[in-house]
Short mmCIF file of C-alpha atoms and ligand atoms in Angstrom, two decimals:
data_model
loop_
_atom_site.label_atom_id
_atom_site.label_comp_id
_atom_site.label_asym_id
_atom_site.label_seq_id
_atom_site.Cartn_x
_atom_site.Cartn_y
_atom_site.Cartn_z
CA MET M 1 0.00 0.00 0.00
CA ALA M 2 1.30 3.44 -0.85
CA ASP M 3 2.04 5.40 2.31
CA ASN M 4 0.53 8.58 0.94
CA GLU M 5 -2.85 7.00 0.04
CA ARG M 6 -4.66 8.74 2.86
CA ASP M 7 -3.41 12.15 1.72
CA TYR M 8 -5.77 12.02 -1.24
CA ARG M 9 -9.24 13.45 -0.82
CA LEU M 10 -12.18 11.09 -0.40
CA ARG M 11 -13.71 11.90 -3.77
CA THR M 12 -10.50 10.84 -5.51
CA ARG M 13 -10.15 7.74 -3.38
CA LEU M 14 -13.65 6.55 -4.28
CA ILE M 15 -12.60 6.50 -7.94
CA HIS M 16 -9.21 4.89 -7.49
CA GLY M 17 -9.79 2.76 -4.40
CA LYS M 18 -6.65 1.37 -2.89
CA MET M 19 -3.47 1.79 -4.88
CA VAL M 20 -2.71 -1.85 -4.34
CA SER M 21 -5.54 -4.15 -3.32
CA THR M 22 -4.83 -7.43 -1.60
CA HIS M 23 -8.06 -8.69 -3.17
CA TRP M 24 -6.92 -8.64 -6.77
CA ASP M 25 -3.81 -7.81 -8.74
CA TYR M 26 -5.07 -6.34 -12.01
CA ARG M 27 -2.26 -3.98 -12.95
CA ASP M 28 -2.97 -4.22 -16.71
CA HIS M 29 -6.53 -3.00 -16.32
CA ILE M 30 -7.73 0.50 -15.55
CA VAL M 31 -11.18 -0.80 -14.66
CA PRO M 32 -11.26 -3.70 -12.22
CA PRO M 33 -12.45 -6.85 -14.04
CA ILE M 34 -15.70 -8.57 -12.98
CA SER M 35 -14.85 -11.79 -11.27
CA ALA M 36 -17.13 -14.66 -12.22
CA SER M 37 -15.96 -17.82 -10.55
CA THR M 38 -17.88 -19.69 -7.89
CA ALA M 39 -14.86 -21.72 -6.77
CA TYR M 40 -11.10 -21.20 -6.82
CA ARG M 41 -8.12 -23.37 -7.74
CA LEU M 42 -6.28 -24.22 -4.55
CA GLU M 43 -3.05 -25.69 -5.96
CA SER M 44 -2.39 -27.99 -2.99
CA ALA M 45 -4.09 -29.55 0.00
CA GLU M 46 -1.93 -27.38 2.18
CA ARG M 47 -3.11 -24.17 0.51
CA GLY M 48 -6.72 -25.31 0.83
CA ALA M 49 -6.24 -25.94 4.54
CA GLU M 50 -4.58 -22.56 4.91
CA GLY M 51 -7.51 -20.88 3.18
CA PHE M 52 -10.00 -22.37 5.59
CA LEU M 53 -7.78 -21.53 8.55
CA GLU M 54 -7.39 -17.91 7.49
CA PHE M 55 -11.02 -17.18 6.58
CA ALA M 56 -12.69 -14.89 9.12
CA ASN M 57 -9.66 -15.31 11.37
CA PRO M 58 -8.70 -12.01 13.01
CA GLU M 59 -5.04 -13.03 12.94
CA PHE M 60 -5.08 -12.67 9.16
CA ASN M 61 -6.08 -9.15 8.20
CA ARG M 62 -7.68 -9.40 4.75
CA GLU M 63 -6.75 -5.75 4.10
CA THR M 64 -3.03 -6.45 4.30
CA HIS M 65 -2.81 -10.22 3.86
CA PRO M 66 -3.89 -11.47 0.41
CA PRO M 67 -6.94 -13.70 1.05
CA ILE M 68 -6.87 -17.28 -0.21
CA TYR M 69 -10.10 -17.54 -2.16
CA ILE M 70 -11.98 -20.82 -1.86
CA TYR M 71 -15.64 -20.35 -2.73
CA ASP M 72 -17.71 -17.29 -3.67
CA ARG M 73 -19.91 -17.50 -0.57
CA LEU M 74 -16.85 -17.08 1.69
CA ASP M 75 -14.93 -14.29 -0.01
CA GLU M 76 -14.42 -13.03 -3.52
CA PRO M 77 -12.32 -10.29 -5.19
CA SER M 78 -14.87 -7.89 -6.83
CA ARG M 79 -16.81 -7.72 -3.60
CA GLY M 80 -13.59 -7.37 -1.61
CA MET M 81 -12.58 -4.31 -3.60
CA LEU M 82 -16.02 -2.74 -3.16
CA GLU M 83 -15.73 -3.39 0.59
CA GLU M 84 -12.38 -1.56 0.69
CA ASN M 85 -13.94 1.46 -0.98
CA LEU M 86 -16.99 1.44 1.29
CA GLU M 87 -14.60 1.55 4.25
CA ILE M 88 -12.98 4.60 2.70
CA ALA M 89 -16.36 6.24 2.07
CA GLU M 90 -17.66 5.76 5.62
CA GLY M 91 -14.32 6.06 7.40
CA GLY M 92 -14.71 2.58 8.90
CA GLU M 93 -12.20 -0.15 9.70
CA ALA M 94 -14.07 -3.00 8.06
CA SER M 95 -16.91 -3.58 5.64
CA VAL M 96 -18.83 -6.70 4.69
CA THR M 97 -21.32 -6.58 1.81
CA PHE M 98 -24.55 -8.54 1.44
CA ALA M 99 -27.10 -9.45 -1.21
CA THR M 100 -29.49 -6.64 -0.22
CA GLY M 101 -29.87 -3.89 2.33
CA MET M 102 -32.17 -6.13 4.39
CA ALA M 103 -29.55 -8.92 4.37
CA ALA M 104 -27.03 -6.36 5.70
CA ILE M 105 -29.43 -5.13 8.42
CA SER M 106 -30.28 -8.65 9.55
CA ALA M 107 -26.56 -9.54 9.62
CA ALA M 108 -25.50 -6.43 11.56
CA LEU M 109 -28.13 -7.16 14.21
CA GLY M 110 -27.68 -10.92 13.85
CA VAL M 111 -24.09 -10.74 15.10
CA LEU M 112 -25.07 -8.45 18.00
CA LEU M 113 -28.27 -10.08 19.28
CA LYS M 114 -29.28 -13.53 20.49
CA ALA M 115 -32.33 -15.01 22.23
CA GLY M 116 -33.07 -13.13 25.44
CA ASP M 117 -31.56 -9.86 24.23
CA THR M 118 -33.42 -6.61 23.63
CA LEU M 119 -33.15 -4.29 20.65
CA VAL M 120 -34.06 -0.63 21.09
CA ALA M 121 -35.28 0.85 17.79
CA HIS M 122 -36.48 4.27 16.73
CA LYS M 123 -40.25 4.46 16.19
CA THR M 124 -39.98 5.46 12.50
CA LEU M 125 -38.29 2.84 10.33
CA TYR M 126 -38.00 1.45 6.84
CA GLY M 127 -41.05 -0.86 6.42
CA CYS M 128 -39.12 -4.13 6.11
CA SER M 129 -36.90 -3.31 9.10
CA TYR M 130 -40.09 -2.80 11.11
CA SER M 131 -41.40 -6.12 9.79
CA LEU M 132 -38.10 -7.90 10.66
CA PHE M 133 -38.26 -6.62 14.25
CA THR M 134 -41.96 -7.30 14.79
CA ASN M 135 -42.62 -10.48 12.74
CA TRP M 136 -39.35 -12.39 13.04
CA TYR M 137 -37.49 -11.29 16.16
CA PRO M 138 -40.23 -12.48 18.52
CA ARG M 139 -39.80 -15.98 17.02
CA LEU M 140 -36.08 -15.78 17.79
CA GLY M 141 -36.72 -14.66 21.36
CA ILE M 142 -35.42 -11.14 20.69
CA LYS M 143 -37.50 -8.33 22.14
CA THR M 144 -37.77 -4.96 20.39
CA VAL M 145 -38.57 -1.79 22.31
CA PHE M 146 -39.67 1.05 20.03
CA THR M 147 -38.92 4.51 21.32
CA ASP M 148 -38.34 8.03 20.11
CA LEU M 149 -34.56 8.29 19.79
CA THR M 150 -34.77 12.06 19.75
CA GLU M 151 -35.71 11.72 23.46
CA LEU M 152 -32.33 10.90 24.98
CA GLU M 153 -33.52 10.73 28.54
CA ALA M 154 -36.05 8.07 27.57
CA LEU M 155 -33.28 6.15 25.79
CA GLU M 156 -31.06 6.31 28.85
CA ARG M 157 -33.92 5.17 31.08
CA ILE M 158 -34.59 2.14 28.84
CA LEU M 159 -30.90 1.24 28.73
CA ARG M 160 -30.50 1.47 32.49
CA ALA M 161 -33.71 -0.46 33.20
CA ASP M 162 -33.01 -3.39 30.86
CA SER M 163 -29.55 -4.96 31.07
CA ASN M 164 -30.47 -7.19 28.11
CA VAL M 165 -30.40 -4.31 25.63
CA MET M 166 -27.52 -5.07 23.27
CA ALA M 167 -28.21 -2.76 20.33
CA VAL M 168 -29.76 0.60 19.53
CA TYR M 169 -30.99 1.00 15.97
CA GLY M 170 -32.21 3.94 13.90
CA GLU M 171 -32.19 5.77 10.58
CA THR M 172 -31.44 9.41 9.95
CA PRO M 173 -33.00 11.01 8.01
CA CYS M 174 -35.88 8.69 8.93
CA ASN M 175 -37.97 6.98 6.31
CA PRO M 176 -40.20 8.61 5.22
CA SER M 177 -40.70 11.55 7.59
CA LEU M 178 -37.14 12.92 7.19
CA GLU M 179 -36.96 13.58 10.89
CA LEU M 180 -33.34 13.51 12.09
CA LEU M 181 -31.60 11.68 14.91
CA ASP M 182 -28.72 13.38 16.69
CA LEU M 183 -25.95 10.86 16.04
CA LYS M 184 -23.42 12.25 18.49
CA ALA M 185 -25.98 12.60 21.27
CA ILE M 186 -27.13 8.97 20.80
CA ALA M 187 -23.55 7.66 20.67
CA ASP M 188 -22.63 9.66 23.79
CA THR M 189 -25.69 8.46 25.71
CA VAL M 190 -24.90 4.82 24.91
CA LYS M 191 -21.19 5.25 25.76
CA GLN M 192 -22.15 6.76 29.10
CA VAL M 193 -24.33 3.74 29.92
CA ASN M 194 -21.64 1.34 28.66
CA GLN M 195 -19.25 2.63 31.35
CA SER M 196 -21.27 0.76 33.95
CA ARG M 197 -21.54 -2.45 31.88
CA PRO M 198 -19.18 -5.43 31.80
CA PRO M 199 -16.97 -5.57 28.67
CA ARG M 200 -18.93 -8.39 27.04
CA ARG M 201 -22.29 -6.69 27.58
CA LEU M 202 -21.66 -3.41 25.78
CA VAL M 203 -24.51 -1.85 23.81
CA PHE M 204 -23.73 -1.22 20.13
CA THR M 205 -25.27 1.57 18.07
CA VAL M 206 -26.35 0.81 14.49
CA ILE M 207 -27.44 3.45 11.98
CA ASP M 208 -29.02 2.86 8.59
CA ASN M 209 -27.29 5.55 6.50
CA THR M 210 -29.05 4.70 3.23
CA PHE M 211 -31.00 7.97 2.96
CA ALA M 212 -28.08 10.28 3.61
CA THR M 213 -25.35 8.26 1.81
CA PRO M 214 -21.74 8.39 3.06
CA TYR M 215 -21.24 11.46 0.90
CA CYS M 216 -23.71 13.49 2.99
CA GLN M 217 -23.17 11.97 6.45
CA ARG M 218 -20.69 9.62 8.11
CA PRO M 219 -22.17 8.35 11.38
CA LEU M 220 -18.98 6.60 12.55
CA GLN M 221 -17.36 10.04 12.90
CA PHE M 222 -19.93 10.87 15.57
CA GLY M 223 -19.18 7.73 17.58
CA ILE M 224 -21.78 5.36 16.09
CA ASP M 225 -20.47 1.76 16.03
CA LEU M 226 -21.98 0.31 12.85
CA VAL M 227 -23.43 1.72 9.65
CA VAL M 228 -25.70 -0.28 7.35
CA HIS M 229 -26.56 0.54 3.76
CA SER M 230 -28.83 -0.53 1.00
CA LEU M 231 -26.47 -0.35 -1.98
CA THR M 232 -29.61 -0.68 -4.09
CA LYS M 233 -30.24 3.04 -3.54
CA ASN M 234 -27.91 6.03 -3.81
CA ILE M 235 -24.63 4.13 -3.70
CA GLY M 236 -25.56 1.87 -6.62
CA GLY M 237 -27.16 5.01 -7.99
CA PHE M 238 -28.48 3.77 -11.31
CA GLY M 239 -31.20 1.41 -10.17
CA THR M 240 -29.73 -1.68 -11.84
CA ASP M 241 -28.65 -3.94 -8.96
CA MET M 242 -29.47 -4.82 -5.37
CA GLY M 243 -26.94 -4.89 -2.58
CA GLY M 244 -26.24 -4.09 1.05
CA ALA M 245 -23.28 -3.35 3.29
CA VAL M 246 -22.24 -3.15 6.91
CA VAL M 247 -19.33 -0.88 7.85
CA GLY M 248 -17.90 -0.88 11.36
CA PRO M 249 -15.14 -1.99 13.68
CA LYS M 250 -12.61 -4.64 12.70
CA LEU M 251 -13.55 -6.69 15.77
CA LEU M 252 -16.97 -7.53 14.25
CA GLU M 253 -15.62 -8.41 10.78
CA PRO M 254 -15.00 -12.13 11.52
CA ASP M 255 -18.55 -12.61 12.82
CA LEU M 256 -20.04 -10.72 9.88
CA LEU M 257 -18.07 -12.88 7.42
CA LEU M 258 -19.14 -16.06 9.20
CA TYR M 259 -22.76 -14.90 9.36
CA ARG M 260 -22.70 -14.18 5.62
CA LYS M 261 -21.11 -17.57 4.90
CA ASP M 262 -23.70 -19.49 6.94
CA PHE M 263 -26.89 -17.50 6.30
CA GLY M 264 -25.74 -17.20 2.72
CA GLY M 265 -26.88 -13.69 1.71
CA VAL M 266 -23.77 -12.86 -0.33
CA LEU M 267 -23.55 -9.99 -2.77
CA SER M 268 -23.07 -11.39 -6.24
CA PRO M 269 -19.80 -10.17 -7.80
CA LYS M 270 -21.83 -9.19 -10.87
CA ALA M 271 -23.84 -6.84 -8.63
CA ALA M 272 -20.78 -5.64 -6.69
CA TRP M 273 -19.08 -4.54 -9.89
CA PRO M 274 -21.48 -1.75 -10.97
CA ALA M 275 -21.42 -0.29 -7.44
CA LEU M 276 -17.61 -0.40 -7.51
CA VAL M 277 -17.13 0.93 -11.03
CA TYR M 278 -20.13 3.24 -11.63
CA GLY M 279 -21.87 3.83 -8.30
CA LEU M 280 -19.33 4.90 -5.70
CA PRO M 281 -17.05 6.89 -8.06
CA THR M 282 -20.00 9.04 -9.24
CA LEU M 283 -21.77 9.33 -5.88
CA PRO M 284 -20.33 12.77 -4.97
CA LEU M 285 -21.14 14.20 -8.40
CA ARG M 286 -24.68 12.79 -8.46
CA ALA M 287 -25.41 13.81 -4.88
CA ARG M 288 -24.19 17.39 -5.41
CA GLN M 289 -26.37 17.84 -8.51
CA GLN M 290 -29.38 16.14 -6.91
CA MET M 291 -29.11 18.28 -3.78
CA GLU M 292 -28.98 21.45 -5.87
CA SER M 293 -32.24 20.38 -7.57
CA ALA M 294 -33.77 19.15 -4.30
CA GLN M 295 -33.30 22.58 -2.73
CA LYS M 296 -35.08 24.24 -5.70
CA VAL M 297 -37.91 21.70 -5.70
CA ALA M 298 -38.37 21.96 -1.92
CA GLU M 299 -38.54 25.76 -2.15
CA PHE M 300 -41.08 25.52 -4.98
CA LEU M 301 -43.27 23.11 -3.01
CA GLU M 302 -43.02 25.18 0.15
CA GLN M 303 -44.65 28.21 -1.47
CA HIS M 304 -47.41 26.21 -3.25
CA PRO M 305 -50.93 26.79 -1.83
CA LYS M 306 -51.95 23.11 -2.13
CA VAL M 307 -48.95 21.94 -0.12
CA LYS M 308 -49.44 21.95 3.64
CA ARG M 309 -45.90 21.18 4.67
CA VAL M 310 -42.52 20.34 3.13
CA VAL M 311 -39.86 18.46 5.07
CA TYR M 312 -36.37 18.80 3.65
CA PRO M 313 -33.32 19.15 5.91
CA GLY M 314 -32.02 21.90 3.60
CA LEU M 315 -34.99 24.18 4.34
CA ALA M 316 -34.67 26.61 7.24
CA SER M 317 -38.20 25.48 8.19
CA HIS M 318 -37.03 21.91 8.95
CA PRO M 319 -37.56 21.59 12.73
CA GLN M 320 -34.02 20.20 13.11
CA HIS M 321 -32.30 22.39 10.53
CA GLU M 322 -29.53 23.26 13.00
CA LEU M 323 -28.83 19.59 13.67
CA ALA M 324 -28.81 18.93 9.91
CA ARG M 325 -26.16 21.63 9.51
CA ARG M 326 -24.06 19.96 12.21
CA GLN M 327 -24.15 16.36 11.02
CA MET M 328 -25.06 16.32 7.32
CA LEU M 329 -21.76 17.36 5.79
CA ASP M 330 -20.14 16.32 2.53
CA PHE M 331 -16.52 15.22 2.08
CA ASP M 332 -15.42 18.88 2.06
CA GLY M 333 -17.41 19.79 5.16
CA GLU M 334 -20.13 21.61 3.17
CA PHE M 335 -23.78 21.31 4.19
CA ALA M 336 -25.29 18.26 2.42
CA PRO M 337 -29.00 17.87 3.27
CA GLY M 338 -29.62 14.86 0.99
CA ILE M 339 -31.78 14.18 -2.03
CA LEU M 340 -35.12 13.21 -0.45
CA ILE M 341 -38.11 15.47 0.13
CA TYR M 342 -41.23 14.60 2.08
CA PHE M 343 -44.33 16.73 1.67
CA LEU M 344 -47.96 16.78 2.72
CA LEU M 345 -50.86 17.98 0.64
CA GLU M 346 -53.43 20.39 2.11
CA GLY M 347 -56.66 19.12 3.63
CA GLY M 348 -57.95 16.83 6.36
CA PRO M 349 -56.96 13.12 6.27
CA ASP M 350 -59.62 12.04 3.71
CA GLU M 351 -59.26 15.07 1.47
CA ALA M 352 -55.44 14.87 1.58
CA ARG M 353 -55.54 11.16 0.73
CA GLN M 354 -57.87 11.74 -2.27
CA ARG M 355 -55.72 14.67 -3.38
CA GLY M 356 -52.68 12.43 -3.09
CA VAL M 357 -54.26 9.82 -5.34
CA ARG M 358 -55.24 12.42 -8.00
CA PHE M 359 -51.78 13.94 -7.81
CA ILE M 360 -49.93 10.62 -8.08
CA ASP M 361 -52.20 9.37 -10.89
CA HIS M 362 -51.67 12.54 -12.88
CA LEU M 363 -47.92 12.21 -12.53
CA ALA M 364 -48.07 8.52 -13.51
CA ASP M 365 -50.05 9.38 -16.68
CA GLU M 366 -48.47 12.64 -17.75
CA ALA M 367 -45.05 13.24 -16.24
CA LEU M 368 -41.83 12.32 -18.02
CA SER M 369 -39.42 13.62 -15.37
CA ILE M 370 -41.11 11.95 -12.36
CA THR M 371 -41.83 8.22 -12.09
CA LEU M 372 -44.30 6.64 -9.66
CA ALA M 373 -42.17 3.92 -8.07
CA VAL M 374 -40.72 2.78 -4.77
CA SER M 375 -36.97 2.91 -4.18
CA LEU M 376 -34.85 6.03 -4.26
CA GLY M 377 -31.44 7.40 -5.09
CA GLN M 378 -31.52 6.80 -8.82
CA VAL M 379 -30.74 9.02 -11.81
CA ARG M 380 -34.54 9.24 -12.31
CA THR M 381 -36.78 11.23 -9.99
CA LEU M 382 -39.10 8.84 -8.16
CA ILE M 383 -42.23 9.58 -6.16
CA GLU M 384 -44.17 7.32 -3.83
CA HIS M 385 -46.98 7.32 -1.28
CA PRO M 386 -45.54 5.65 1.85
CA ALA M 387 -48.87 5.02 3.62
CA SER M 388 -50.09 2.74 0.84
CA MET M 389 -46.78 1.55 -0.63
CA THR M 390 -43.48 1.15 1.28
CA HIS M 391 -45.03 1.34 4.76
CA ALA M 392 -48.10 -0.78 4.09
CA ALA M 393 -46.57 -3.26 6.62
CA VAL M 394 -47.07 -0.70 9.39
CA PRO M 395 -50.69 -1.05 10.60
CA ALA M 396 -52.87 1.99 9.75
CA ASP M 397 -53.43 2.82 13.43
CA ARG M 398 -49.67 2.87 14.02
CA GLN M 399 -48.76 4.88 10.92
CA LEU M 400 -49.37 8.36 12.34
CA GLU M 401 -47.38 7.70 15.52
CA ALA M 402 -44.62 6.23 13.31
CA GLY M 403 -44.48 9.52 11.42
CA ILE M 404 -46.39 8.39 8.32
CA ASP M 405 -49.15 10.76 7.26
CA PRO M 406 -52.01 9.43 5.04
CA GLY M 407 -51.39 12.32 2.58
CA GLY M 408 -47.60 12.28 2.73
CA LEU M 409 -45.51 11.89 -0.44
CA ARG M 410 -41.86 11.04 -0.75
CA LEU M 411 -39.83 12.43 -3.61
CA SER M 412 -36.34 11.16 -4.50
CA ILE M 413 -34.66 13.70 -6.75
CA GLY M 414 -32.83 12.41 -9.82
CA LEU M 415 -30.59 14.03 -12.39
CA GLU M 416 -33.26 15.61 -14.59
CA GLN M 417 -33.23 19.38 -15.00
CA ALA M 418 -34.81 20.88 -11.85
CA GLU M 419 -37.13 23.11 -13.94
CA ASP M 420 -38.65 20.01 -15.58
CA ILE M 421 -39.27 18.31 -12.23
CA ILE M 422 -40.91 21.50 -10.95
CA GLY M 423 -42.98 21.78 -14.17
CA ASP M 424 -44.33 18.24 -13.75
CA LEU M 425 -45.12 18.85 -10.07
CA GLU M 426 -46.87 22.11 -10.91
CA ALA M 427 -49.09 20.45 -13.54
CA ALA M 428 -50.07 17.61 -11.16
CA LEU M 429 -50.75 20.00 -8.29
CA ALA M 430 -53.06 21.99 -10.56
CA VAL M 431 -55.42 19.01 -10.88
CA ALA M 432 -54.92 17.66 -7.34
C1 PLP P 501 -34.26 0.21 0.60
C2 PLP P 501 -33.91 0.40 2.01
C3 PLP P 501 -33.54 -0.68 2.80
C4 PLP P 501 -33.52 -2.10 2.29
O1 PLP P 501 -32.64 -2.27 1.24
P1 PLP P 501 -32.84 -3.44 0.13
O2 PLP P 501 -31.60 -3.31 -0.68
O3 PLP P 501 -34.09 -3.14 -0.60
O4 PLP P 501 -32.92 -4.72 0.88
C5 PLP P 501 -33.22 -0.44 4.11
N1 PLP P 501 -33.26 0.80 4.65
C6 PLP P 501 -33.61 1.87 3.91
C7 PLP P 501 -33.63 3.21 4.55
C8 PLP P 501 -33.95 1.71 2.57
O5 PLP P 501 -34.31 2.77 1.86
#
């Protein structure tokens, strides 16, 4: 490894990765080749034995010690190089990728929790994370306590009252309400409580950083232990492949690798490659452009008479705008409020819901620059109605308390010209 690697700025390092990767020697290529081999030639029984001995063994650092590849489900070079670059992006010691964001979330919590343990989770969550905690964890004997992680005293009270809490989990910005969690305050609260816990019973903090992306926010810098990502979204960036990643301390890497090997949710090298070659290197450029448009679109929506409320961390009206300015910062330390906007249409619950349907249907029929679809973080602008789409798993009577309004709409800004996005919104609002 070149000694001066760290002197380069993050944006450059996401394009070039490591100067020399232990995962693959491809000095004749500019672009890393896609690896497509499920198994690897081992040359001798001894080398095979060595490979099994070294896999997920903390004595053999896969960053500095060339891994002996055996079988794709254990370790593999394209994925390994993507993992190196995700570590760079988040400023983490280790990264392990997974087939999807949900596979990454279940692995991050899977290595931290066992039967009898308690998970503390923020009340507003990605729909499938909520479903994982409420439908599956009870079967595994894991209890989930939902709380408002913006209330730090309540968090501390829960942690002190239940010595079985082993992880605290949240998203910021939250999906879909775009409420923020104070990362440093949460990390500090948990660290304070950890001082009175035995070393093997420390509480870990886990943050889903999918919405913000590592370009706009790096939770580990604020003392958070683990970051999880859906690579399917902004990091992949083009909407072609699914993937997930965990980034965190080296000490959890062996367990994450073993979990991936045994539960089997590996990221295919053919899906790792686009994230490595197209996604991460263009993330800063895409995010900058999308945030510039998002600010314009948010300001347009905010002054529109049929819009009751716009939530965008870049607007001074965001209730936690100050917090956003503290923790949502790009690689150069500039304010980076993200590419997602949440807004509510005017009217009581029934009227707003009907308006929402007219609005969405008009966009689906007439708009070129805005597509009605779930997912986010693509080159295309996407709009969705969380109450009936992504958060349908959250029961209707729980939706409001979980921050999901019946008339709320989530907009993920793409790379189209901002004026076209605004034009399509204006036409749909006229009939809504
Ligand atoms: C999409 C998403 C996930 C799940 O990712 P998949 O790749 O779809 O499994 C998790 N958290 C957030 C915030 C997401 O947007």
